[in-house]
Coordinates of C-alpha atoms and ligand atoms in Angstrom, one line a residue:
M1381 CA 123.2 133.2 116.0
T1382 CA 123.1 130.6 113.3
A1383 CA 125.5 127.7 113.5
I1384 CA 125.1 126.4 110.0
S1385 CA 125.1 127.7 106.5
S1386 CA 121.8 128.8 104.9
R1387 CA 122.6 126.4 102.0
M1388 CA 122.6 123.4 104.4
T1389 CA 119.4 124.7 106.0
R1390 CA 117.8 124.7 102.6
F1391 CA 119.2 121.2 101.8
A1392 CA 117.8 119.9 105.1
D1393 CA 114.4 121.5 104.4
V1394 CA 114.2 119.9 100.9
N1395 CA 115.1 116.5 102.3
S1396 CA 113.7 116.9 105.8
A1397 CA 111.3 113.9 105.5
V1398 CA 114.1 111.7 104.0
L1399 CA 116.7 112.8 106.6
Q1400 CA 114.2 112.2 109.4
F1401 CA 113.5 108.7 108.0
L1402 CA 117.2 107.9 107.8
T1403 CA 118.1 109.3 111.2
N1404 CA 115.1 109.2 113.5
S1405 CA 112.2 106.9 112.5
D1406 CA 110.7 103.5 113.1
Y1407 CA 113.1 102.4 110.5
T1408 CA 116.3 103.6 112.4
R1409 CA 114.8 102.3 115.7
K1410 CA 114.0 98.9 114.4
A1411 CA 116.4 98.1 111.5
G1412 CA 118.9 95.5 112.5
E1413 CA 116.9 94.1 115.3
P1414 CA 116.4 90.3 115.3
G1415 CA 113.2 89.3 113.4
I1416 CA 112.9 92.6 111.5
C1417 CA 112.1 92.3 107.8
D1418 CA 113.9 95.2 106.2
F1419 CA 112.5 96.3 102.8
A1420 CA 113.2 100.0 103.3
I1421 CA 116.3 100.9 101.4
G1422 CA 118.5 99.2 98.8
N1423 CA 121.0 97.9 101.3
P1424 CA 122.5 94.4 101.3
H1425 CA 121.1 91.8 103.7
E1426 CA 123.4 89.0 102.6
M1427 CA 127.2 88.6 102.8
P1428 CA 129.1 90.6 100.1
L1429 CA 129.6 89.0 96.7
P1430 CA 132.7 86.7 96.7
G1431 CA 134.0 88.2 93.4
L1432 CA 134.1 91.6 95.1
I1433 CA 135.9 90.4 98.2
S1434 CA 138.5 88.5 96.2
A1435 CA 139.1 91.5 93.9
L1436 CA 139.7 93.8 96.9
E1437 CA 141.8 91.2 98.7
Y1438 CA 144.1 90.7 95.7
Q1439 CA 144.5 94.4 95.1
L1440 CA 145.1 95.3 98.7
Q1441 CA 148.7 94.1 98.4
P1442 CA 150.7 97.0 96.8
K1443 CA 152.2 96.1 93.5
T1444 CA 154.2 99.4 93.2
E1445 CA 155.4 102.2 95.4
E1446 CA 152.7 104.4 94.0
W1447 CA 149.9 101.9 94.7
Y1448 CA 148.2 104.2 97.2
A1449 CA 149.3 107.5 95.8
Y1450 CA 146.8 110.2 94.8
T1451 CA 144.7 108.6 92.1
M1452 CA 142.6 110.5 89.7
N1453 CA 141.5 108.7 86.5
E1454 CA 143.6 105.6 86.9
S1455 CA 144.4 104.3 83.4
G1456 CA 143.5 100.6 84.1
A1457 CA 140.1 101.6 85.6
V1458 CA 139.4 103.9 82.6
Q1459 CA 140.3 101.1 80.2
T1460 CA 137.9 98.8 81.9
V1461 CA 135.1 101.4 81.5
V1462 CA 135.9 102.0 77.8
Q1463 CA 136.0 98.3 77.1
S1464 CA 132.8 97.6 79.0
L1465 CA 130.9 100.3 77.1
K1466 CA 132.2 99.0 73.8
D1467 CA 131.4 95.3 74.6
R1468 CA 128.0 95.8 76.3
Y1469 CA 126.5 98.7 74.3
G1470 CA 128.7 99.2 71.2
L1471 CA 129.7 102.6 72.4
A1472 CA 133.1 104.1 71.4
I1473 CA 134.1 106.4 74.3
E1474 CA 137.6 107.9 74.3
P1475 CA 139.6 107.2 77.5
E1476 CA 140.1 110.9 78.1
N1477 CA 136.4 111.4 78.2
V1478 CA 135.9 109.0 81.2
I1479 CA 136.0 110.6 84.6
M1480 CA 136.1 108.2 87.6
T1481 CA 133.9 109.2 90.5
T1482 CA 132.9 108.1 94.0
G1483 CA 129.7 106.4 92.7
G1484 CA 126.6 107.9 91.3
F1485 CA 126.1 110.6 93.9
S1486 CA 129.3 112.4 92.9
A1487 CA 128.9 111.7 89.2
I1488 CA 125.5 113.6 89.3
S1489 CA 126.9 116.4 91.4
I1490 CA 130.0 116.8 89.3
A1491 CA 127.9 116.9 86.1
I1492 CA 125.7 119.6 87.6
H1493 CA 128.7 121.7 88.7
A1494 CA 130.6 121.3 85.4
V1495 CA 128.0 122.8 83.1
T1496 CA 125.4 124.8 85.1
D1497 CA 125.6 128.3 86.5
P1498 CA 123.6 129.7 89.4
G1499 CA 120.1 130.5 88.2
D1500 CA 120.1 127.9 85.5
E1501 CA 117.0 125.7 85.4
V1502 CA 117.4 121.9 85.5
I1503 CA 114.4 119.7 84.8
F1504 CA 114.0 116.4 86.7
N1505 CA 111.2 113.8 86.4
S1506 CA 109.0 113.0 89.3
P1507 CA 109.0 110.6 91.1
P1508 CA 112.7 111.3 91.4
W1509 CA 115.7 109.9 93.4
F1510 CA 115.7 111.6 96.8
F1511 CA 118.6 114.0 96.3
Y1512 CA 118.3 115.5 92.8
E1513 CA 116.4 118.6 94.1
A1514 CA 118.8 119.4 96.9
M1515 CA 121.9 118.7 94.8
L1516 CA 120.6 121.2 92.2
Q1517 CA 119.8 123.8 94.8
G1518 CA 123.2 123.2 96.4
A1519 CA 124.7 124.2 93.0
G1520 CA 122.5 127.3 92.8
C1521 CA 120.3 125.9 90.1
I1522 CA 116.5 126.1 89.9
P1523 CA 115.0 122.6 90.0
V1524 CA 112.0 122.2 87.7
R1525 CA 109.8 119.1 88.5
V1526 CA 107.9 117.3 85.7
K1527 CA 105.6 114.4 86.6
V1528 CA 105.9 111.2 84.6
R1529 CA 102.8 109.8 82.9
P1530 CA 100.5 108.3 85.6
D1531 CA 99.2 105.6 83.2
N1532 CA 102.6 103.9 82.4
F1533 CA 105.3 105.9 84.2
D1534 CA 106.9 106.9 80.9
L1535 CA 108.3 110.4 80.5
D1536 CA 105.6 113.0 79.8
L1537 CA 107.2 114.5 76.7
E1538 CA 104.6 117.2 76.2
A1539 CA 105.1 118.3 79.8
I1540 CA 108.8 118.3 79.4
R1541 CA 108.5 120.4 76.2
A1542 CA 106.3 122.9 78.1
A1543 CA 108.7 123.1 81.1
I1544 CA 111.7 124.2 78.9
T1545 CA 112.5 127.9 79.0
P1546 CA 115.4 130.0 77.8
K1547 CA 117.1 129.3 81.2
T1548 CA 116.9 125.5 80.9
R1549 CA 120.4 124.0 81.0
A1550 CA 119.8 120.3 81.6
I1551 CA 117.4 117.5 82.2
I1552 CA 118.0 114.5 84.5
V1553 CA 116.7 111.2 83.2
N1554 CA 116.9 108.1 85.4
S1555 CA 116.3 104.8 83.6
P1556 CA 115.8 102.1 84.8
N1557 CA 113.9 104.3 87.2
N1558 CA 114.0 104.3 90.9
P1559 CA 111.2 103.9 92.2
T1560 CA 108.9 103.0 89.3
G1561 CA 111.2 100.3 87.7
K1562 CA 110.4 101.8 84.2
I1563 CA 112.9 101.6 81.4
Y1564 CA 112.2 104.4 78.9
P1565 CA 111.8 102.9 75.5
P1566 CA 113.9 104.0 72.4
E1567 CA 110.9 105.8 70.9
T1568 CA 110.6 108.0 74.0
L1569 CA 114.3 108.7 74.1
R1570 CA 114.3 109.6 70.4
A1571 CA 111.4 112.0 70.8
L1572 CA 113.1 113.5 73.9
A1573 CA 116.3 114.0 71.9
D1574 CA 114.3 115.9 69.2
I1575 CA 112.7 118.1 71.8
L1576 CA 116.1 118.9 73.4
T1577 CA 117.8 119.5 70.0
E1578 CA 115.1 121.9 68.9
A1579 CA 115.0 123.8 72.2
S1580 CA 118.9 124.0 72.4
A1581 CA 118.8 125.6 68.9
R1582 CA 116.0 128.0 69.9
N1583 CA 117.9 129.0 73.1
G1584 CA 121.2 129.3 71.4
R1585 CA 122.9 127.1 74.1
I1586 CA 123.0 123.4 74.8
I1587 CA 120.5 121.6 77.0
Y1588 CA 122.5 118.7 78.5
L1589 CA 121.0 115.4 79.4
F1590 CA 122.2 113.9 82.7
S1591 CA 121.6 110.2 82.3
D1592 CA 121.5 108.5 85.7
E1593 CA 122.0 104.8 84.8
A1594 CA 122.6 103.5 88.4
Y1595 CA 120.4 100.5 87.8
R1596 CA 121.5 99.8 84.2
R1597 CA 122.6 96.2 85.0
I1598 CA 119.6 95.4 87.1
L1599 CA 117.1 94.2 84.4
Y1600 CA 114.4 91.5 84.3
D1601 CA 112.9 89.2 81.7
G1602 CA 115.8 89.6 79.3
V1603 CA 114.9 93.2 78.4
E1604 CA 117.5 95.3 76.6
Y1605 CA 118.6 98.6 78.1
S1606 CA 118.8 101.7 75.8
S1607 CA 120.9 104.6 77.1
P1608 CA 119.8 108.1 76.2
I1609 CA 123.4 108.6 75.0
K1610 CA 122.6 106.7 71.8
Y1611 CA 120.0 109.2 70.8
Y1612 CA 121.3 112.6 72.1
V1613 CA 124.9 113.6 71.9
P1614 CA 125.2 116.2 74.7
T1615 CA 124.6 113.4 77.3
F1616 CA 126.5 112.8 80.4
M1617 CA 126.4 109.0 81.1
L1618 CA 126.5 108.7 84.9
Y1619 CA 127.1 105.3 86.4
T1620 CA 127.8 103.7 89.8
Y1621 CA 129.0 100.2 90.6
G1622 CA 127.2 100.3 93.9
K1623 CA 124.0 98.6 92.6
Q1624 CA 125.4 95.8 90.5
T1625 CA 127.7 94.8 93.3
L1626 CA 125.2 95.6 96.0
A1627 CA 128.0 97.2 97.9
P1628 CA 127.0 100.8 98.0
G1629 CA 129.5 101.6 100.7
Q1630 CA 132.4 100.8 98.4
R1631 CA 132.1 103.8 96.3
I1632 CA 133.1 103.9 92.6
G1633 CA 131.4 105.0 89.4
Y1634 CA 132.1 107.2 86.4
I1635 CA 131.0 109.9 84.0
A1636 CA 131.4 109.1 80.3
L1637 CA 131.1 111.7 77.6
P1638 CA 130.6 111.1 73.9
S1639 CA 133.5 112.4 71.7
A1640 CA 131.0 114.2 69.6
M1641 CA 129.8 116.4 72.5
P1642 CA 130.6 120.0 71.6
D1643 CA 133.8 121.1 73.3
V1644 CA 134.1 117.8 75.0
R1645 CA 137.7 118.3 76.2
S1646 CA 136.7 121.5 78.1
V1647 CA 133.7 119.6 79.6
A1648 CA 135.9 116.7 80.8
L1649 CA 138.3 119.2 82.3
A1650 CA 135.5 121.1 84.0
C1651 CA 134.4 117.7 85.5
L1652 CA 137.9 117.2 86.9
T1653 CA 138.0 120.7 88.3
A1654 CA 134.6 120.2 89.9
Q1655 CA 135.9 117.0 91.5
L1656 CA 138.8 118.8 93.0
T1657 CA 136.9 121.7 94.3
V1658 CA 134.2 119.6 96.0
G1659 CA 137.0 117.8 97.9
F1660 CA 138.8 115.1 95.8
A1661 CA 135.7 113.2 94.7
Q1662 CA 137.8 110.6 93.0
P1663 CA 137.3 106.9 94.0
N1664 CA 139.9 105.3 96.3
A1665 CA 143.0 103.8 94.6
L1666 CA 142.1 100.3 95.8
L1667 CA 138.7 100.4 94.1
Q1668 CA 140.2 101.7 90.9
H1669 CA 142.8 98.9 90.9
A1670 CA 140.1 96.3 91.4
L1671 CA 137.7 97.7 88.8
A1672 CA 138.4 95.1 86.1
D1673 CA 137.2 92.4 88.5
I1674 CA 134.4 94.6 89.9
E1675 CA 133.1 95.1 86.4
K1676 CA 132.5 91.4 86.1
T1677 CA 130.8 91.1 89.5
C1678 CA 127.0 91.4 89.6
L1679 CA 124.4 90.3 92.0
D1680 CA 122.4 87.1 91.1
L1681 CA 119.8 88.6 88.7
E1682 CA 118.0 85.2 88.3
H1683 CA 117.5 85.1 92.0
L1684 CA 116.5 88.7 92.2
Q1685 CA 113.8 88.0 89.5
Y1686 CA 112.7 85.0 91.5
K1687 CA 112.2 87.3 94.5
R1688 CA 110.4 89.9 92.4
D1689 CA 108.0 87.3 91.0
W1690 CA 107.5 85.6 94.4
M1691 CA 106.7 88.9 96.2
I1692 CA 104.4 90.2 93.4
R1693 CA 102.5 87.0 93.3
E1694 CA 102.0 86.9 97.1
L1695 CA 101.3 90.6 97.4
R1696 CA 98.6 90.4 94.7
N1697 CA 97.1 87.4 96.3
I1698 CA 96.8 89.4 99.5
G1699 CA 95.0 92.1 97.5
Y1700 CA 97.8 94.7 96.9
D1701 CA 97.8 96.6 93.6
V1702 CA 101.4 96.3 92.3
H1703 CA 102.9 96.6 88.9
L1704 CA 105.7 94.6 87.4
P1705 CA 109.0 96.6 87.3
E1706 CA 111.3 96.1 84.2
G1707 CA 114.5 96.9 86.2
T1708 CA 115.9 98.1 89.5
F1709 CA 115.4 96.2 92.8
Y1710 CA 112.2 98.0 93.9
L1711 CA 108.5 97.3 93.9
L1712 CA 106.0 100.1 94.2
P1713 CA 102.7 98.8 95.5
R1714 CA 99.7 101.1 96.2
S1715 CA 99.0 101.7 99.8
P1716 CA 95.6 100.1 100.7
I1717 CA 94.8 103.4 102.5
P1718 CA 95.5 106.9 101.1
D1719 CA 97.9 107.8 104.0
D1720 CA 101.1 105.9 103.1
Q1721 CA 102.9 107.1 106.2
Q1722 CA 100.2 105.6 108.4
F1723 CA 100.3 102.4 106.4
I1724 CA 104.1 102.2 106.9
R1725 CA 103.4 102.4 110.6
L1726 CA 101.0 99.5 110.4
L1727 CA 103.7 97.5 108.5
A1728 CA 106.3 98.4 111.2
E1729 CA 104.0 97.0 113.9
Q1730 CA 104.3 93.7 112.0
N1731 CA 108.2 94.1 112.0
V1732 CA 108.1 94.9 108.2
L1733 CA 110.0 98.1 107.2
C1734 CA 109.2 99.8 103.9
L1735 CA 109.6 103.3 102.5
P1736 CA 106.6 105.6 102.5
G1737 CA 105.6 106.9 99.0
E1738 CA 105.5 110.4 100.4
L1739 CA 109.3 110.5 100.6
I1740 CA 109.6 109.7 96.9
E1741 CA 106.8 112.0 95.6
M1742 CA 104.5 109.0 95.2
P1743 CA 101.9 109.6 97.9
G1744 CA 99.5 106.7 98.2
Y1745 CA 102.2 104.2 97.4
F1746 CA 105.1 102.6 99.3
R1747 CA 108.4 101.2 98.1
V1748 CA 109.6 97.6 98.8
S1749 CA 113.3 96.8 98.3
L1750 CA 114.0 93.4 96.9
T1751 CA 117.5 93.4 98.5
A1752 CA 115.8 91.8 101.5
N1753 CA 116.9 88.2 101.9
D1754 CA 114.7 85.1 101.3
S1755 CA 114.1 84.6 105.0
M1756 CA 113.0 88.2 105.4
I1757 CA 110.5 87.7 102.6
E1758 CA 109.3 84.5 104.0
R1759 CA 108.8 86.0 107.5
G1760 CA 107.6 89.3 106.1
L1761 CA 104.7 88.2 103.9
P1762 CA 102.3 87.4 106.8
G1763 CA 103.1 90.9 108.1
F1764 CA 102.2 92.4 104.7
K1765 CA 98.9 90.5 105.0
A1766 CA 98.2 91.5 108.6
A1767 CA 98.9 95.2 107.8
F1768 CA 96.7 95.0 104.7
E1769 CA 93.8 93.6 106.8
A1770 CA 94.3 96.1 109.6
A1771 CA 94.3 99.0 107.0
R1772 CA 91.1 97.7 105.4
A1773 CA 89.5 97.2 108.8
Ligands
PLP3099 C1 118.5 106.6 90.9 C2 119.8 106.6 91.8 N1 120.8 107.4 91.3 C3 121.9 107.5 92.0 C4 122.1 106.8 93.2 C5 123.4 106.9 93.9 O1 124.1 105.8 93.9 P1 125.5 105.6 94.7 O2 125.0 105.6 96.2 O3 126.0 104.3 94.3 O4 126.3 106.7 94.4 C6 121.1 106.0 93.7 C7 121.2 105.3 95.0 O5 120.3 104.9 95.6 C8 119.9 105.9 93.0 O6 118.9 105.2 93.4

């Protein structure tokens, strides 16, 4: 007798290593202990941002009788999104084409449910975010993995072209990329748009682009962010506020659709329907009321860049091979030994917790989250050195 659905069994299989890491690993046993230096996942290790706290405190007091009523796309929140996209990126998005979601997770899931059918193929680029594959399978789609270029982590356009078939319905693009920190440049996005336009015409149906922009505000060295939506009309812009506020437990995000997307009203309505059928995946009323202030709240990027440069300098001095990310709050050094899981154990012996590359389809690497606080970095660096030396020995 089986207690759970075969869908959940499949989901657990696809994510077994990640689920084990998050529920039963050195990480879960040690995280939170005194003296531990936690670089494993992008969780906060400092008190929440004052701007976020005051926004929530202010909005907590009801202003109307309906303050905590069922809230779908609350007009104030939608206006905030429309204005932000206009001011920051010069994009003109109609309010009726903004769908408020419970962060990036649900934005991605809703996009998939809105426009794919069981059996459709959806391309994703590897290394990917942990959950794309399982989310696609959960919706009955066939995930198609395409590796990014190993030399510079840019999209491998020829491999994408070759992966497209008559069944291809969408491609997921995540820029700035977790875990490589790569921002795909305009020329790559333009060339991708040409490939997708040509293939859509050949197939006689649209290939959508799901643009996962979770880290769009986490940029270094004054680089500019280019969204794929500028180059390819059938793009779902998918955003979460969880990264810029570093408060991923307070869940709010959105989907924005360009007005020129074919049949955009039906697509927006399909998103709304998908939200209801997966279980009211709209953000809580309080977060929607507070969005104008949340929009202005962002973690200290200058300090994040300081931490990035500090860690890269020190890790390179120790002997690690690590490239400079353009965005996100992750570093992706090479493991000094081929077995990254074993190297993660050596780090854990030094009270340094990191994510093995194996879990993010980057065997031979490991991921370091810069959301660790300064004191963790200070205390952790000797541990990185000791583990490096133990691995080399
Ligand atoms: C690339 C990427 N997309 C989406 C998400 C989901 O973001 P949220 O938890 O804010 O929904 C994450 C979170 O780690 C991410 O790294």
